Every structure is written in structure tokens, then in C-alpha cells.
């Protein structure tokens, strides 16, 4: 069976499943373009309100295939650079998606699999899930934006430990550090993520898109810049139909219905 990224729907949620049977869902370059295209489709489709990324079976993603990487060493450097660039395009598409993206992690999220989970907005993990960035153990440095994501989310000492030692980190430890949102019973990460996506799907899509945009900008902004961005966003939301529906529903003591 081939390595592929499977796309399916449950109500208003797009489910992207990393599938590579027999290789713990190791990545293949064909998945990268498929991931970018699926997220582009989700952005254009108003019926899709959230995205869940998961792995087939009992693993999230084992990262890159070392046998393929060894083959790549015999080729021009541009071949490796192109492959990593395509992975990074998928990572950027996950981060830039205007709709909430939830990672449902069971088993290992290793290497670029760890990076993909971090590129999602929210992470739900099974109790036994482990996050591993063992690049250093095979003489490699990380890719997939993991150095950026960890440095943004964790103290420098903890981010350094995770990357420079390359040892597995439990879901519980990352939950305590604030990197994993929810830890659930093993085997229930996908169901929990889908339930969460159902909750989010009942909220204002326009407001969530603006919130995600503000959060992306914040690390690069001084306070005055971010205050100006918040002002523009607030006025934009106030004059959007979602705000009229949300405020009216609140005053009428009913649930809002966003289109």
C-alpha cells in the first residue's frame, strides 16, 4: 500500500489522515502538495469550518523516511532543498489556514511529524503519545519549522533540551508546558478532536479567522502595532454579519446560527 494523505469529511470538518501502512505513517513528498491543495480547498469552501489532522492506525507520523534520505544524498543538493521546501509549504499552509486546525495525535509524532503537529492551532493527544525530534541522533538538524515553533512556545532551556537530546517527550509533559491542549485516553484523540471541531464550528468563522490572523502577527509586532491591528480587526468584525447575529442571539437568549 502506498504512502498518501487521505481526505474525508465529517459534517463541517475536513479530516486529513497521514497514511503509510507498515512505516508508522512516515512522510512522502507526494503528501506535501496534497496537504497544500486540501487546505486551499478548505479555505475556499464555506461549508468546512475546521480541519483535523491525524495519522492512520496507532501512530500520528514517524517523520521522514531515512532510506529515502540516504538515496537523496547521492543526488544534487537542490533535490533535498526542493523536497524540504515542499514540506515547508505544507507547514505554512497549516499555519496560515483561516480555519482552526486540530492535530489528533496517537503514538509517535516524530521528526517532521512533530513539526506538523506543532503547525496546527490545537493539539489533542492520547495519553501514551510521544513527541520526538531525534534529528541530532542521525546527524541532522531539524526542519518543518520545529525550531521556530518550540522557541515561540517554550522556554529556551526546554526547547534546547528537546532538540539537542532528541529524546521522546510525553504528551503529559508537553501538556504541563502548555504545548499540548488536551490529553485523552489512548485511542480517543481523533474522537476528542472531532468533538472539539464540532464545538468550534458553531462559533463565528469570521471572528476566528481574525483571531488567528492577530495571533500570527503578534510575535513580530510592538504593542502599538498590535493595538492598531486589533482596532482594525475589531471594526471589521463589528460590521460583519456574524457580529449582528452573535449579539442579537445573545440579547435574545438563543444560540447563534452563523452562515
Tab-separated table of C-alpha atoms in Angstrom:
chain	number	residue	atom	x	y	z
A	1	UNK	CA	0.000	0.000	0.000
A	2	UNK	CA	1.255	3.483	-0.857
A	3	UNK	CA	2.032	6.476	1.303
A	4	UNK	CA	-0.704	9.059	0.885
A	5	UNK	CA	-2.654	11.823	2.540
A	6	UNK	CA	-6.305	10.839	2.781
A	7	UNK	CA	-9.039	13.488	2.856
A	8	UNK	CA	-12.515	12.858	4.249
A	9	UNK	CA	-15.362	14.846	5.757
A	10	UNK	CA	-17.445	14.642	8.909
A	11	UNK	CA	-20.151	17.274	8.824
A	12	UNK	CA	-18.285	20.613	8.701
A	13	UNK	CA	-14.841	19.168	9.482
A	14	UNK	CA	-12.212	18.211	6.917
A	15	UNK	CA	-10.142	15.243	8.160
A	16	UNK	CA	-6.632	14.809	6.746
A	17	UNK	CA	-5.134	11.412	7.545
A	18	UNK	CA	-1.429	10.695	7.092
A	19	UNK	CA	-1.362	7.103	5.859
A	20	UNK	CA	1.697	4.968	5.219
A	21	UNK	CA	0.899	1.431	6.414
A	22	UNK	CA	3.882	-0.532	7.661
A	23	UNK	CA	6.029	2.582	8.154
A	24	UNK	CA	4.197	4.233	11.064
A	25	UNK	CA	2.900	6.858	8.644
A	26	UNK	CA	6.323	8.072	7.528
A	27	UNK	CA	6.086	11.028	5.180
A	28	UNK	CA	6.468	11.018	1.416
A	29	UNK	CA	6.909	14.102	-0.816
A	30	UNK	CA	3.616	13.324	-2.587
A	31	UNK	CA	1.804	14.123	0.666
A	32	UNK	CA	3.119	17.688	0.792
A	33	UNK	CA	1.383	19.006	-2.318
A	34	UNK	CA	-1.750	17.069	-1.385
A	35	UNK	CA	-1.755	18.766	2.009
A	36	UNK	CA	-1.386	22.233	0.496
A	37	UNK	CA	-4.182	21.573	-2.006
A	38	UNK	CA	-6.528	20.143	0.641
A	39	UNK	CA	-6.067	23.203	2.852
A	40	UNK	CA	-6.601	25.522	-0.122
A	41	UNK	CA	-9.863	23.709	-0.831
A	42	UNK	CA	-10.886	24.023	2.835
A	43	UNK	CA	-10.195	27.760	2.745
A	44	UNK	CA	-12.461	28.235	-0.272
A	45	UNK	CA	-15.292	26.010	0.980
A	46	UNK	CA	-17.608	27.858	3.402
A	47	UNK	CA	-19.130	24.536	4.487
A	48	UNK	CA	-15.795	23.487	6.002
A	49	UNK	CA	-15.449	25.156	9.397
A	50	UNK	CA	-12.472	23.250	10.861
A	51	UNK	CA	-9.682	20.842	9.921
A	52	UNK	CA	-8.387	17.831	11.849
A	53	UNK	CA	-5.004	16.278	11.017
A	54	UNK	CA	-4.381	12.743	12.232
A	55	UNK	CA	-2.493	9.540	11.421
A	56	UNK	CA	-3.838	6.182	10.335
A	57	UNK	CA	-3.844	3.423	12.953
A	58	UNK	CA	-1.884	3.795	16.166
A	59	UNK	CA	0.696	6.353	15.024
A	60	UNK	CA	0.496	10.012	14.081
A	61	UNK	CA	3.586	10.259	11.886
A	62	UNK	CA	7.104	8.811	12.044
A	63	UNK	CA	8.592	11.739	10.134
A	64	UNK	CA	10.911	11.365	7.168
A	65	UNK	CA	11.931	8.054	5.619
A	66	UNK	CA	15.656	7.524	6.313
A	67	UNK	CA	16.111	5.159	3.381
A	68	UNK	CA	14.764	7.831	1.049
A	69	UNK	CA	17.008	10.438	2.675
A	70	UNK	CA	20.049	8.225	2.126
A	71	UNK	CA	19.121	7.975	-1.548
A	72	UNK	CA	18.755	11.747	-1.713
A	73	UNK	CA	22.360	12.164	-0.528
A	74	UNK	CA	23.543	10.761	-3.856
A	75	UNK	CA	21.703	13.477	-5.766
A	76	UNK	CA	22.317	17.182	-6.203
A	77	UNK	CA	21.760	19.326	-3.119
A	78	UNK	CA	18.915	21.069	-4.931
A	79	UNK	CA	16.879	17.835	-4.783
A	80	UNK	CA	16.920	17.813	-0.976
A	81	UNK	CA	16.289	21.551	-0.842
A	82	UNK	CA	13.255	21.180	-3.115
A	83	UNK	CA	11.812	18.370	-1.003
A	84	UNK	CA	12.233	20.293	2.254
A	85	UNK	CA	10.746	23.367	0.583
A	86	UNK	CA	7.608	21.406	-0.308
A	87	UNK	CA	7.294	20.184	3.285
A	88	UNK	CA	7.638	23.771	4.456
A	89	UNK	CA	4.894	24.863	2.066
A	90	UNK	CA	2.570	22.388	3.810
A	91	UNK	CA	3.637	23.667	7.234
A	92	UNK	CA	2.933	27.241	6.154
A	93	UNK	CA	-0.445	26.209	4.731
A	94	UNK	CA	-1.382	24.671	8.080
A	95	UNK	CA	-0.360	27.788	9.991
A	96	UNK	CA	-1.998	30.168	7.507
A	97	UNK	CA	-5.294	28.286	7.213
A	98	UNK	CA	-8.007	30.765	8.275
A	99	UNK	CA	-9.979	27.965	9.915
A	100	UNK	CA	-8.996	26.204	13.145
A	101	UNK	CA	-6.725	23.197	12.618
A	102	UNK	CA	-6.527	20.493	15.287
A	103	UNK	CA	-3.888	17.742	15.462
A	104	UNK	CA	-5.164	14.421	16.825
A	105	UNK	CA	-2.044	12.554	17.950
A	106	UNK	CA	-1.776	8.901	18.902
A	107	UNK	CA	1.543	7.100	19.320
A	108	UNK	CA	4.655	8.778	17.913
A	109	UNK	CA	4.802	12.223	16.354
A	110	UNK	CA	8.428	12.119	15.268
A	111	UNK	CA	10.658	14.448	13.301
A	112	UNK	CA	8.605	16.275	10.688
A	113	UNK	CA	5.542	14.610	12.206
A	114	UNK	CA	6.238	16.595	15.377
A	115	UNK	CA	6.608	19.706	13.202
A	116	UNK	CA	3.258	19.092	11.516
A	117	UNK	CA	1.519	18.722	14.875
A	118	UNK	CA	3.071	21.994	16.054
A	119	UNK	CA	1.900	23.739	12.883
A	120	UNK	CA	-1.695	23.060	13.902
A	121	UNK	CA	-3.537	25.538	16.100
A	122	UNK	CA	-4.530	22.995	18.746
A	123	UNK	CA	-3.225	19.562	19.792
A	124	UNK	CA	-5.202	16.686	21.301
A	125	UNK	CA	-3.030	13.711	22.254
A	126	UNK	CA	-3.577	10.221	23.566
A	127	UNK	CA	-2.050	9.592	26.980
A	128	UNK	CA	0.724	7.393	25.546
A	129	UNK	CA	1.552	9.699	22.633
A	130	UNK	CA	5.184	10.718	22.371
A	131	UNK	CA	6.744	13.657	20.588
A	132	UNK	CA	10.257	13.109	19.266
A	133	UNK	CA	12.737	15.358	17.472
A	134	UNK	CA	15.644	12.919	17.132
A	135	UNK	CA	17.341	14.616	14.176
A	136	UNK	CA	20.555	15.006	16.181
A	137	UNK	CA	20.808	11.235	16.668
A	138	UNK	CA	21.256	10.710	12.936
A	139	UNK	CA	23.460	13.762	12.385
A	140	UNK	CA	20.730	16.056	11.102
A	141	UNK	CA	19.307	19.403	12.138
A	142	UNK	CA	15.527	19.928	12.318
A	143	UNK	CA	13.170	21.083	9.583
A	144	UNK	CA	9.456	21.723	9.301
A	145	UNK	CA	9.569	24.863	11.431
A	146	UNK	CA	10.043	22.977	14.683
A	147	UNK	CA	12.833	25.268	15.932
A	148	UNK	CA	10.567	28.292	15.402
A	149	UNK	CA	7.510	26.661	16.979
A	150	UNK	CA	9.323	25.390	20.068
A	151	UNK	CA	11.212	28.643	20.588
A	152	UNK	CA	7.924	30.563	20.404
A	153	UNK	CA	6.060	28.273	22.812
A	154	UNK	CA	8.638	27.081	25.355
A	155	UNK	CA	11.453	28.462	27.490
A	156	UNK	CA	14.770	28.324	25.633
A	157	UNK	CA	16.165	25.704	28.013
A	158	UNK	CA	13.297	23.268	27.423
A	159	UNK	CA	13.270	23.808	23.666
A	160	UNK	CA	17.033	23.209	23.615
A	161	UNK	CA	16.701	20.019	25.670
A	162	UNK	CA	14.049	18.589	23.336
A	163	UNK	CA	16.074	19.290	20.198
A	164	UNK	CA	19.649	18.742	21.367
A	165	UNK	CA	18.963	15.458	23.195
A	166	UNK	CA	16.441	14.057	20.723
A	167	UNK	CA	14.669	12.008	23.380
A	168	UNK	CA	10.912	11.278	23.372
A	169	UNK	CA	8.777	13.742	25.293
A	170	UNK	CA	5.468	12.569	26.725
A	171	UNK	CA	2.135	14.160	25.938
A	172	UNK	CA	1.700	14.813	29.654
A	173	UNK	CA	4.939	16.813	29.886
A	174	UNK	CA	4.050	18.929	26.870
A	175	UNK	CA	0.565	19.403	28.306
A	176	UNK	CA	2.109	20.730	31.506
A	177	UNK	CA	4.302	23.034	29.421
A	178	UNK	CA	1.234	24.362	27.594
A	179	UNK	CA	2.129	22.932	24.183
A	180	UNK	CA	-0.499	20.164	24.104
A	181	UNK	CA	-4.038	21.363	24.808
A	182	UNK	CA	-5.739	18.145	25.878
A	183	UNK	CA	-4.570	14.655	26.862
A	184	UNK	CA	-7.173	11.927	26.480
A	185	UNK	CA	-7.480	8.173	26.869
A	186	UNK	CA	-5.421	6.297	24.276
A	187	UNK	CA	-7.408	5.689	21.107
A	188	UNK	CA	-9.706	8.658	21.687
A	189	UNK	CA	-7.625	11.529	20.299
A	190	UNK	CA	-9.443	11.646	16.957
A	191	UNK	CA	-12.898	11.476	18.535
A	192	UNK	CA	-11.956	14.196	21.017
A	193	UNK	CA	-10.558	16.369	18.227
A	194	UNK	CA	-13.692	15.903	16.135
A	195	UNK	CA	-15.916	16.776	19.086
A	196	UNK	CA	-13.829	19.904	19.630
A	197	UNK	CA	-14.043	20.819	15.955
A	198	UNK	CA	-17.837	20.462	16.175
A	199	UNK	CA	-17.832	22.975	19.037
A	200	UNK	CA	-15.643	25.395	17.101
A	201	UNK	CA	-17.817	25.017	14.018
A	202	UNK	CA	-20.690	26.616	15.909
A	203	UNK	CA	-18.682	29.803	16.508
A	204	UNK	CA	-18.217	32.752	14.156
A	205	UNK	CA	-15.930	31.761	11.256
A	206	UNK	CA	-15.126	35.412	10.552
A	207	UNK	CA	-14.140	36.143	14.159
A	208	UNK	CA	-11.937	33.031	14.336
A	209	UNK	CA	-10.206	33.983	11.096
A	210	UNK	CA	-9.436	37.425	12.539
A	211	UNK	CA	-8.227	35.946	15.835
A	212	UNK	CA	-5.856	33.592	14.007
A	213	UNK	CA	-4.514	36.486	11.947
A	214	UNK	CA	-3.894	38.601	15.055
A	215	UNK	CA	-2.075	35.756	16.774
A	216	UNK	CA	0.155	35.232	13.720
A	217	UNK	CA	1.103	38.906	13.657
A	218	UNK	CA	1.611	39.410	17.393
A	219	UNK	CA	5.158	37.977	17.794
A	220	UNK	CA	6.510	40.396	15.175
A	221	UNK	CA	4.664	43.463	16.447
A	222	UNK	CA	5.466	46.008	19.098
A	223	UNK	CA	2.472	46.806	21.296
A	224	UNK	CA	1.415	49.947	19.355
A	225	UNK	CA	1.419	47.956	16.085
A	226	UNK	CA	-0.606	45.148	17.603
A	227	UNK	CA	-3.081	47.590	19.132
A	228	UNK	CA	-3.626	49.088	15.684
A	229	UNK	CA	-4.130	45.615	14.201
A	230	UNK	CA	-6.645	44.804	16.932
A	231	UNK	CA	-8.501	48.061	16.271
A	232	UNK	CA	-8.793	47.332	12.534
A	233	UNK	CA	-9.861	43.759	13.203
A	234	UNK	CA	-12.450	44.766	15.817
A	235	UNK	CA	-14.093	47.308	13.497
A	236	UNK	CA	-14.055	44.795	10.634
A	237	UNK	CA	-15.756	42.177	12.808
A	238	UNK	CA	-18.266	44.655	14.242
A	239	UNK	CA	-19.566	45.447	10.760
A	240	UNK	CA	-19.646	41.810	9.618
A	241	UNK	CA	-22.963	39.864	9.600
A	242	UNK	CA	-21.544	37.399	12.146
A	243	UNK	CA	-21.405	40.119	14.802
A	244	UNK	CA	-25.008	41.135	14.158
A	245	UNK	CA	-26.114	37.520	14.509
A	246	UNK	CA	-23.935	36.887	17.559
A	247	UNK	CA	-25.005	39.964	19.503
A	248	UNK	CA	-28.657	39.589	18.550
A	249	UNK	CA	-28.654	35.946	19.605
A	250	UNK	CA	-27.055	36.843	22.934
A	251	UNK	CA	-29.653	39.520	23.642
A	252	UNK	CA	-32.472	37.194	22.578
A	253	UNK	CA	-31.033	34.413	24.773
A	254	UNK	CA	-30.714	31.922	21.929
A	255	UNK	CA	-27.837	30.152	20.175
A	256	UNK	CA	-26.397	31.996	17.184
A	257	UNK	CA	-26.511	30.466	13.715
A	258	UNK	CA	-23.577	31.543	11.604
A	259	UNK	CA	-23.553	31.013	7.844
